[in-house]
Amino acid sequence: MNNLYGTQFNISHIEPATHIYGPGRRFAVWLQGCSLACKGCWNEQMWSFKANELLDRKNLLAQILAEQDIEGITLLGGEPLDQAENTVWLIQEIKRLSSLTVMLYTGYSKQEVEQKQLWSTIEDSVDLLVSGRYQEQHRNTNNQWYGSENQELIYPQKSSIEQRSKLQNEVEIIIEETGEVRVLGYPT
Ligand code: SF4
């Protein structure tokens, strides 16, 4: 499934400054729509491909580049590679125009990414890939950055993110000035 909305991303949620999806302070984007339907998925509300918030990829790029003091971006969902053309465009532009690192979550395995002929792009432009379906029976809440043991953390050769061993899972609580409270991550 690809580019249902032309050059517009279908977005579920944006957090312009989070600390738990990858190293450092990051701009995180949850994309709306996932065709993989993993049993036990925590983000079932992000499966639908119905337009949620449509945002042109150039506008999203501008928002990211305008954000101060971030180390990188993290794309998750939903399934970023179900909007592959826009996702690839965005990460290539980020690499071309900035020194931000790119972390990408996908439910597709490395082999499936290769079959989609996306591997060379990902190898070139992504610093850390979290790859593979969420498997409920292999859930482990002690892992940092991934939810089930079968998922792979892949640091491509050109990665600027330092490789880490498994660390404790983290949860982030954001309290806005308006009093709105958001919990990010997966509390046990
Ligand atoms: S790939 Fe991710 S968003 Fe999609 S069903 Fe699996 S866990 Fe959920």
PDB file of C-alpha atoms and ligand atoms in Angstrom, residues 30-31 33-47 76-80 82 105-108 132-135 151 186, ligand 1:
ATOM      1  CA  TRP A  30       3.281   8.189  14.364  1.00  0.00           C
ATOM      2  CA  LEU A  31       1.944   7.487  10.891  1.00  0.00           C
ATOM      3  CA  GLY A  33      -2.359   3.115   8.744  1.00  0.00           C
ATOM      4  CA  CYS A  34      -0.894  -0.358   9.148  1.00  0.00           C
ATOM      5  CA  SER A  35      -1.669  -3.421   7.044  1.00  0.00           C
ATOM      6  CA  LEU A  36       0.175  -5.905   9.270  1.00  0.00           C
ATOM      7  CA  ALA A  37      -2.366  -6.428  12.059  1.00  0.00           C
ATOM      8  CA  CYS A  38      -0.051  -7.976  14.665  1.00  0.00           C
ATOM      9  CA  LYS A  39      -1.998  -9.744  17.405  1.00  0.00           C
ATOM     10  CA  GLY A  40      -1.740  -7.754  20.643  1.00  0.00           C
ATOM     11  CA  CYS A  41      -0.683  -4.510  18.911  1.00  0.00           C
ATOM     12  CA  TRP A  42      -0.850  -1.556  21.320  1.00  0.00           C
ATOM     13  CA  ASN A  43      -1.704   0.874  18.525  1.00  0.00           C
ATOM     14  CA  GLU A  44      -4.757  -0.707  16.904  1.00  0.00           C
ATOM     15  CA  GLN A  45      -6.299   2.747  16.502  1.00  0.00           C
ATOM     16  CA  MET A  46      -3.491   3.401  13.993  1.00  0.00           C
ATOM     17  CA  TRP A  47      -4.402   0.500  11.677  1.00  0.00           C
ATOM     18  CA  LEU A  76       6.716   4.853  13.917  1.00  0.00           C
ATOM     19  CA  GLY A  77       3.065   4.030  13.721  1.00  0.00           C
ATOM     20  CA  GLY A  78       1.104   2.591  12.257  1.00  0.00           C
ATOM     21  CA  GLU A  79       3.447   1.382   9.555  1.00  0.00           C
ATOM     22  CA  PRO A  80       5.831   3.958   8.018  1.00  0.00           C
ATOM     23  CA  ASP A  82       2.926   1.463   4.176  1.00  0.00           C
ATOM     24  CA  TYR A 105      10.229   1.473  13.169  1.00  0.00           C
ATOM     25  CA  THR A 106       8.771  -1.045  10.770  1.00  0.00           C
ATOM     26  CA  GLY A 107       6.818  -4.241  11.250  1.00  0.00           C
ATOM     27  CA  TYR A 108       8.414  -5.597   8.074  1.00  0.00           C
ATOM     28  CA  GLY A 132       9.849  -7.119  12.517  1.00  0.00           C
ATOM     29  CA  ARG A 133       6.293  -7.827  13.637  1.00  0.00           C
ATOM     30  CA  TYR A 134       5.259  -7.434  17.232  1.00  0.00           C
ATOM     31  CA  GLN A 135       4.784 -10.978  18.544  1.00  0.00           C
ATOM     32  CA  GLN A 151      12.300  -7.725  16.632  1.00  0.00           C
ATOM     33  CA  TYR A 186       4.443   1.017  27.190  1.00  0.00           C
TER      34      TYR A 186
HETATM   35  S1  SF4 B   1       3.395  -3.358  12.691  1.00  0.00           S
HETATM   36 FE1  SF4 B   1       3.251  -2.139  14.564  1.00  0.00          FE
HETATM   37  S2  SF4 B   1       1.417  -0.850  14.300  1.00  0.00           S
HETATM   38 FE2  SF4 B   1       1.330  -2.480  12.770  1.00  0.00          FE
HETATM   39  S3  SF4 B   1       0.061  -4.060  13.749  1.00  0.00           S
HETATM   40 FE3  SF4 B   1       2.226  -4.578  14.126  1.00  0.00          FE
HETATM   41  S4  SF4 B   1       2.664  -3.634  16.129  1.00  0.00           S
HETATM   42 FE4  SF4 B   1       0.797  -2.696  15.359  1.00  0.00          FE
END
